[in-house]
Coordinates of C-alpha atoms and ligand atoms in Angstrom, one line a residue:
M1 CA 106.6 124.3 104.1
T2 CA 104.4 127.0 102.4
G3 CA 104.2 127.4 98.6
S4 CA 106.1 130.7 98.9
E5 CA 108.9 128.9 100.8
I6 CA 109.1 126.2 98.2
R7 CA 109.4 128.8 95.4
Q8 CA 112.2 130.6 97.3
R9 CA 113.9 127.3 98.1
F10 CA 114.0 126.5 94.3
L11 CA 115.4 129.9 93.4
D12 CA 118.0 129.8 96.2
F13 CA 119.1 126.2 95.2
F14 CA 119.8 127.2 91.7
E15 CA 121.3 130.6 92.5
Q16 CA 123.8 128.8 94.8
R17 CA 124.7 126.8 91.7
G18 CA 125.5 129.8 89.6
H19 CA 122.1 130.6 88.1
K20 CA 120.9 134.2 87.6
V21 CA 117.5 134.7 89.3
V22 CA 115.3 136.2 86.6
H23 CA 111.8 137.7 87.2
S24 CA 108.7 136.2 85.6
S25 CA 108.0 137.8 82.3
P26 CA 104.6 139.2 81.4
L27 CA 101.7 136.8 80.5
L28 CA 101.5 138.5 77.1
P29 CA 104.8 137.6 75.4
A30 CA 106.7 140.6 73.9
N31 CA 107.7 140.2 70.3
D32 CA 106.5 136.7 69.7
P33 CA 103.6 136.4 67.3
T34 CA 103.6 132.6 67.6
L35 CA 102.2 132.7 71.1
L36 CA 99.0 134.3 72.5
F37 CA 100.0 133.8 76.2
T38 CA 103.2 132.9 78.0
N39 CA 103.0 129.1 78.3
A40 CA 106.4 128.2 79.8
G41 CA 109.4 129.6 81.6
M42 CA 111.5 129.3 78.5
N43 CA 109.5 131.7 76.4
Q44 CA 111.4 134.8 77.5
F45 CA 114.7 132.9 76.6
K46 CA 113.6 131.7 73.1
D47 CA 116.0 134.0 71.3
V48 CA 118.8 133.0 73.6
F49 CA 118.3 129.3 72.9
L50 CA 118.2 130.1 69.2
G51 CA 121.5 132.0 69.4
N52 CA 119.9 135.3 68.2
E53 CA 120.4 137.0 71.6
K54 CA 123.3 137.0 74.1
R55 CA 122.9 137.7 77.8
D56 CA 125.6 138.2 80.4
Y57 CA 124.8 134.9 82.0
T58 CA 124.5 131.3 80.7
R59 CA 122.4 129.9 83.6
A60 CA 119.1 131.2 84.8
V61 CA 116.3 130.3 87.2
S62 CA 112.8 131.7 87.4
S63 CA 109.3 131.2 88.7
Q64 CA 107.2 132.0 85.6
K65 CA 103.5 132.9 85.5
C66 CA 101.9 130.8 82.7
I67 CA 98.6 130.5 81.0
R68 CA 97.7 127.3 79.2
A69 CA 94.3 128.0 77.7
G70 CA 94.9 127.6 74.0
G71 CA 97.5 126.7 71.4
K72 CA 100.0 123.8 71.6
H73 CA 99.8 123.5 75.4
N74 CA 96.1 123.8 76.3
D75 CA 95.0 122.6 79.7
L76 CA 91.5 124.2 79.5
D77 CA 89.7 121.0 78.9
E78 CA 91.3 119.3 81.9
V79 CA 90.5 122.0 84.5
G80 CA 87.9 120.9 86.9
K81 CA 88.3 117.2 85.8
T82 CA 91.7 116.6 87.4
A83 CA 93.2 117.6 90.7
R84 CA 96.4 119.0 89.0
H85 CA 95.5 121.2 86.0
H86 CA 95.0 125.0 86.0
T87 CA 94.7 127.5 83.2
F88 CA 97.0 129.8 85.2
F89 CA 99.9 128.5 87.2
E90 CA 103.5 129.1 88.2
M91 CA 106.4 127.2 86.5
L92 CA 109.7 126.8 88.4
G93 CA 112.5 126.4 85.9
N94 CA 116.3 126.3 85.6
F95 CA 117.9 127.0 82.3
S96 CA 121.3 126.5 80.7
F97 CA 122.2 128.4 77.5
G98 CA 125.0 126.2 76.0
D99 CA 126.4 125.8 79.5
Y100 CA 125.6 122.4 81.2
F101 CA 123.5 119.8 79.6
K102 CA 121.8 116.5 80.5
E103 CA 124.2 115.2 83.2
D104 CA 124.0 118.3 85.4
A105 CA 120.3 118.9 84.7
I106 CA 119.5 115.4 85.9
K107 CA 122.0 115.7 88.9
F108 CA 120.5 119.0 90.0
A109 CA 116.9 117.7 89.7
W110 CA 117.8 114.7 91.8
Q111 CA 119.6 116.8 94.4
F112 CA 116.8 119.3 94.7
L113 CA 114.0 116.7 95.1
V114 CA 115.7 114.0 97.1
D115 CA 118.5 115.7 99.0
D116 CA 117.0 119.2 99.5
L117 CA 113.2 118.6 99.7
G118 CA 113.6 115.1 101.0
L119 CA 111.1 113.3 98.7
E120 CA 111.0 109.5 99.1
V121 CA 112.9 107.8 96.3
N122 CA 110.5 104.9 96.1
R123 CA 107.7 107.3 95.1
L124 CA 109.6 108.8 92.2
W125 CA 109.4 107.6 88.5
F126 CA 111.4 108.9 85.6
S127 CA 110.5 108.9 81.9
V128 CA 112.8 109.3 78.9
F129 CA 112.3 109.6 75.1
E130 CA 112.2 106.2 73.5
G131 CA 112.9 107.6 70.1
D132 CA 111.0 107.6 66.7
E133 CA 111.8 107.9 63.0
E134 CA 113.1 111.5 63.4
V135 CA 115.1 111.5 66.7
G136 CA 116.8 108.4 68.3
P137 CA 116.1 107.1 71.8
D138 CA 117.6 109.0 74.8
D139 CA 119.6 106.1 76.3
E140 CA 121.9 108.7 77.8
A141 CA 119.2 110.2 80.0
R142 CA 118.2 106.7 81.1
E143 CA 121.8 106.0 82.2
L144 CA 122.2 109.3 83.9
W145 CA 119.0 108.8 86.0
I146 CA 120.4 105.4 87.1
K147 CA 123.8 107.1 87.8
A148 CA 122.0 109.7 89.9
G149 CA 120.4 107.0 92.1
A150 CA 117.2 105.8 90.3
A151 CA 116.4 102.1 90.2
P152 CA 116.6 100.9 86.6
D153 CA 113.0 99.7 86.7
R154 CA 111.8 103.1 87.6
V155 CA 113.1 104.7 84.4
L156 CA 110.5 104.3 81.7
G157 CA 110.5 105.0 77.9
F158 CA 107.7 107.0 76.2
G159 CA 107.1 108.4 72.8
R160 CA 106.8 111.9 71.3
K161 CA 103.5 112.9 72.9
D162 CA 105.0 112.7 76.4
N163 CA 108.8 113.0 76.0
F164 CA 109.5 115.4 73.2
W165 CA 108.8 119.0 74.1
Q166 CA 108.2 121.9 71.8
M167 CA 107.0 125.4 72.6
G168 CA 104.6 125.6 69.7
D169 CA 104.5 124.4 66.1
T170 CA 107.9 126.1 65.6
G171 CA 110.7 127.1 67.8
P172 CA 113.3 125.5 70.2
C173 CA 112.5 121.9 71.1
G174 CA 114.1 118.6 72.1
P175 CA 113.6 115.2 73.9
C176 CA 112.6 115.6 77.5
S177 CA 112.7 113.6 80.7
E178 CA 109.9 113.8 83.2
I179 CA 109.8 113.1 86.9
H180 CA 106.5 111.7 88.2
Y181 CA 105.5 111.2 91.9
Y182 CA 103.2 108.6 93.5
M183 CA 101.0 110.6 95.9
G184 CA 99.0 107.6 97.3
D185 CA 98.8 106.1 100.7
D186 CA 100.3 102.7 99.7
P187 CA 103.8 103.2 98.2
D188 CA 104.6 99.5 99.0
D189 CA 101.6 98.2 97.1
P190 CA 102.9 97.1 93.6
S191 CA 99.5 97.5 92.0
K192 CA 99.3 101.2 93.0
N193 CA 102.8 102.6 92.9
S194 CA 103.6 100.9 89.6
P195 CA 104.6 101.9 86.0
E196 CA 101.2 101.6 84.4
W197 CA 100.1 104.8 86.3
V198 CA 102.9 106.9 84.9
N199 CA 101.2 109.0 82.2
G200 CA 98.1 106.9 83.0
P201 CA 94.6 107.8 84.3
G202 CA 94.0 109.7 87.6
D203 CA 96.0 112.0 89.7
T204 CA 97.6 109.6 92.2
T205 CA 100.8 109.4 90.1
M206 CA 101.5 112.8 88.6
E207 CA 104.1 114.5 86.6
I208 CA 105.9 117.1 88.7
W209 CA 108.9 118.3 86.7
N210 CA 109.9 118.2 83.0
L211 CA 113.6 118.5 81.9
V212 CA 113.9 119.5 78.3
F213 CA 117.2 118.9 76.5
M214 CA 116.9 121.6 73.9
Q215 CA 118.8 120.6 70.8
Y216 CA 116.7 121.7 67.8
N217 CA 114.8 124.6 66.3
R218 CA 111.7 123.4 64.5
I219 CA 111.1 125.4 61.4
A220 CA 108.2 125.5 59.0
L221 CA 109.3 124.8 55.4
D222 CA 107.9 126.9 52.5
E223 CA 106.9 123.8 50.6
G224 CA 105.0 122.5 53.7
G225 CA 106.1 120.3 56.6
F226 CA 108.8 121.0 59.2
L227 CA 112.5 120.6 59.7
L228 CA 114.5 120.1 62.9
E229 CA 117.6 122.2 62.7
P230 CA 120.3 121.8 65.4
L231 CA 120.6 124.7 67.9
P232 CA 123.9 126.5 68.1
A233 CA 124.5 124.8 71.4
P234 CA 122.7 122.0 73.4
S235 CA 120.8 123.7 76.2
V236 CA 118.5 122.9 79.1
D237 CA 115.0 124.2 79.8
T238 CA 113.0 122.7 82.8
G239 CA 109.5 123.3 84.1
M240 CA 108.1 122.2 87.5
G241 CA 104.6 123.1 88.5
L242 CA 104.8 125.1 91.7
E243 CA 101.3 124.1 92.7
R244 CA 102.1 120.4 92.1
I245 CA 105.3 120.3 94.1
T246 CA 103.5 122.2 96.8
A247 CA 100.7 119.6 96.9
V248 CA 103.4 116.9 97.2
M249 CA 105.1 118.7 100.1
Q250 CA 101.9 119.6 101.9
K251 CA 100.6 116.0 101.4
V252 CA 97.3 117.1 99.9
K253 CA 95.8 115.2 97.0
N254 CA 94.5 118.2 95.1
N255 CA 96.4 121.4 94.0
Y256 CA 93.4 123.4 95.0
D257 CA 94.0 122.3 98.7
T258 CA 97.5 123.8 98.9
D259 CA 98.0 127.1 100.8
L260 CA 98.6 128.7 97.4
L261 CA 95.0 128.2 96.2
R262 CA 92.8 127.2 99.1
P263 CA 92.6 130.7 100.5
L264 CA 91.3 132.0 97.2
V265 CA 88.7 129.2 97.1
E266 CA 87.6 130.1 100.6
F267 CA 87.5 133.8 99.9
T268 CA 85.4 133.3 96.8
A269 CA 83.0 130.9 98.6
D270 CA 82.5 133.4 101.4
R271 CA 81.8 136.3 98.9
A272 CA 79.4 134.1 97.0
E273 CA 77.8 133.0 100.3
I274 CA 77.8 129.4 99.2
R275 CA 78.9 128.0 102.5
Ligands
LIG1 N1 109.4 124.0 78.9 C1 109.2 122.9 79.7 C2 107.8 122.6 80.0 O1 106.9 123.4 79.8 O2 107.5 121.5 80.4

């Protein structure tokens, strides 16, 4: 399957489930002084999550062009060191604006990856927010992954750094649940396809999709510090790296070897006469 076919398959999957297909917004966000570049699919829906804007749909799907080269989500220092980071990439995302919440978000993700794309269940890992002094543990997400079909020992708890997503210092945010994939050659080797590699070193087990359960607006207080204010309605914001899921589907260990990026590398190498 080509990268373009995977993008289309994602858009079609969610359109068939009542989502409005929305174009990628520009890389320079309109009317948002908190962001230099678009860093996630949810940016163009920020005011919808906050309840300040109404659309004529409550479910959306997009493939959003993103730049992560500064600010809260800055991948610049990872580029060239890992096989999976880019400064510019495409984020596949499905969104619910006060429509469905955790149960359907998790069910849709499982159906797309396992039933539609046919990924092997014994290569998938799931992470949930284990809670902290501000927000409690997301036991519901853990139960829902198990209900969807995950083995309990493949659902792992992590803290705020990995499992609480916010767009920037302020704005919509909430606990999140990530899906990680073991890309190696030995899925039956318990020392390789094992929990310590989830959010661990190397690229062999990599995050492919993040499901954010949007429940709060993080606001800056005049006296200093921040406050989490509940959103008007619990919502869903997801982000899956198109280049990452394409690497998985094309069974290559480096995003730059997918058909989305390899031709650009080859073209540049030819022009630079370095081959
Ligand atoms: N907004 C979801 C993500 O960027 O992971």
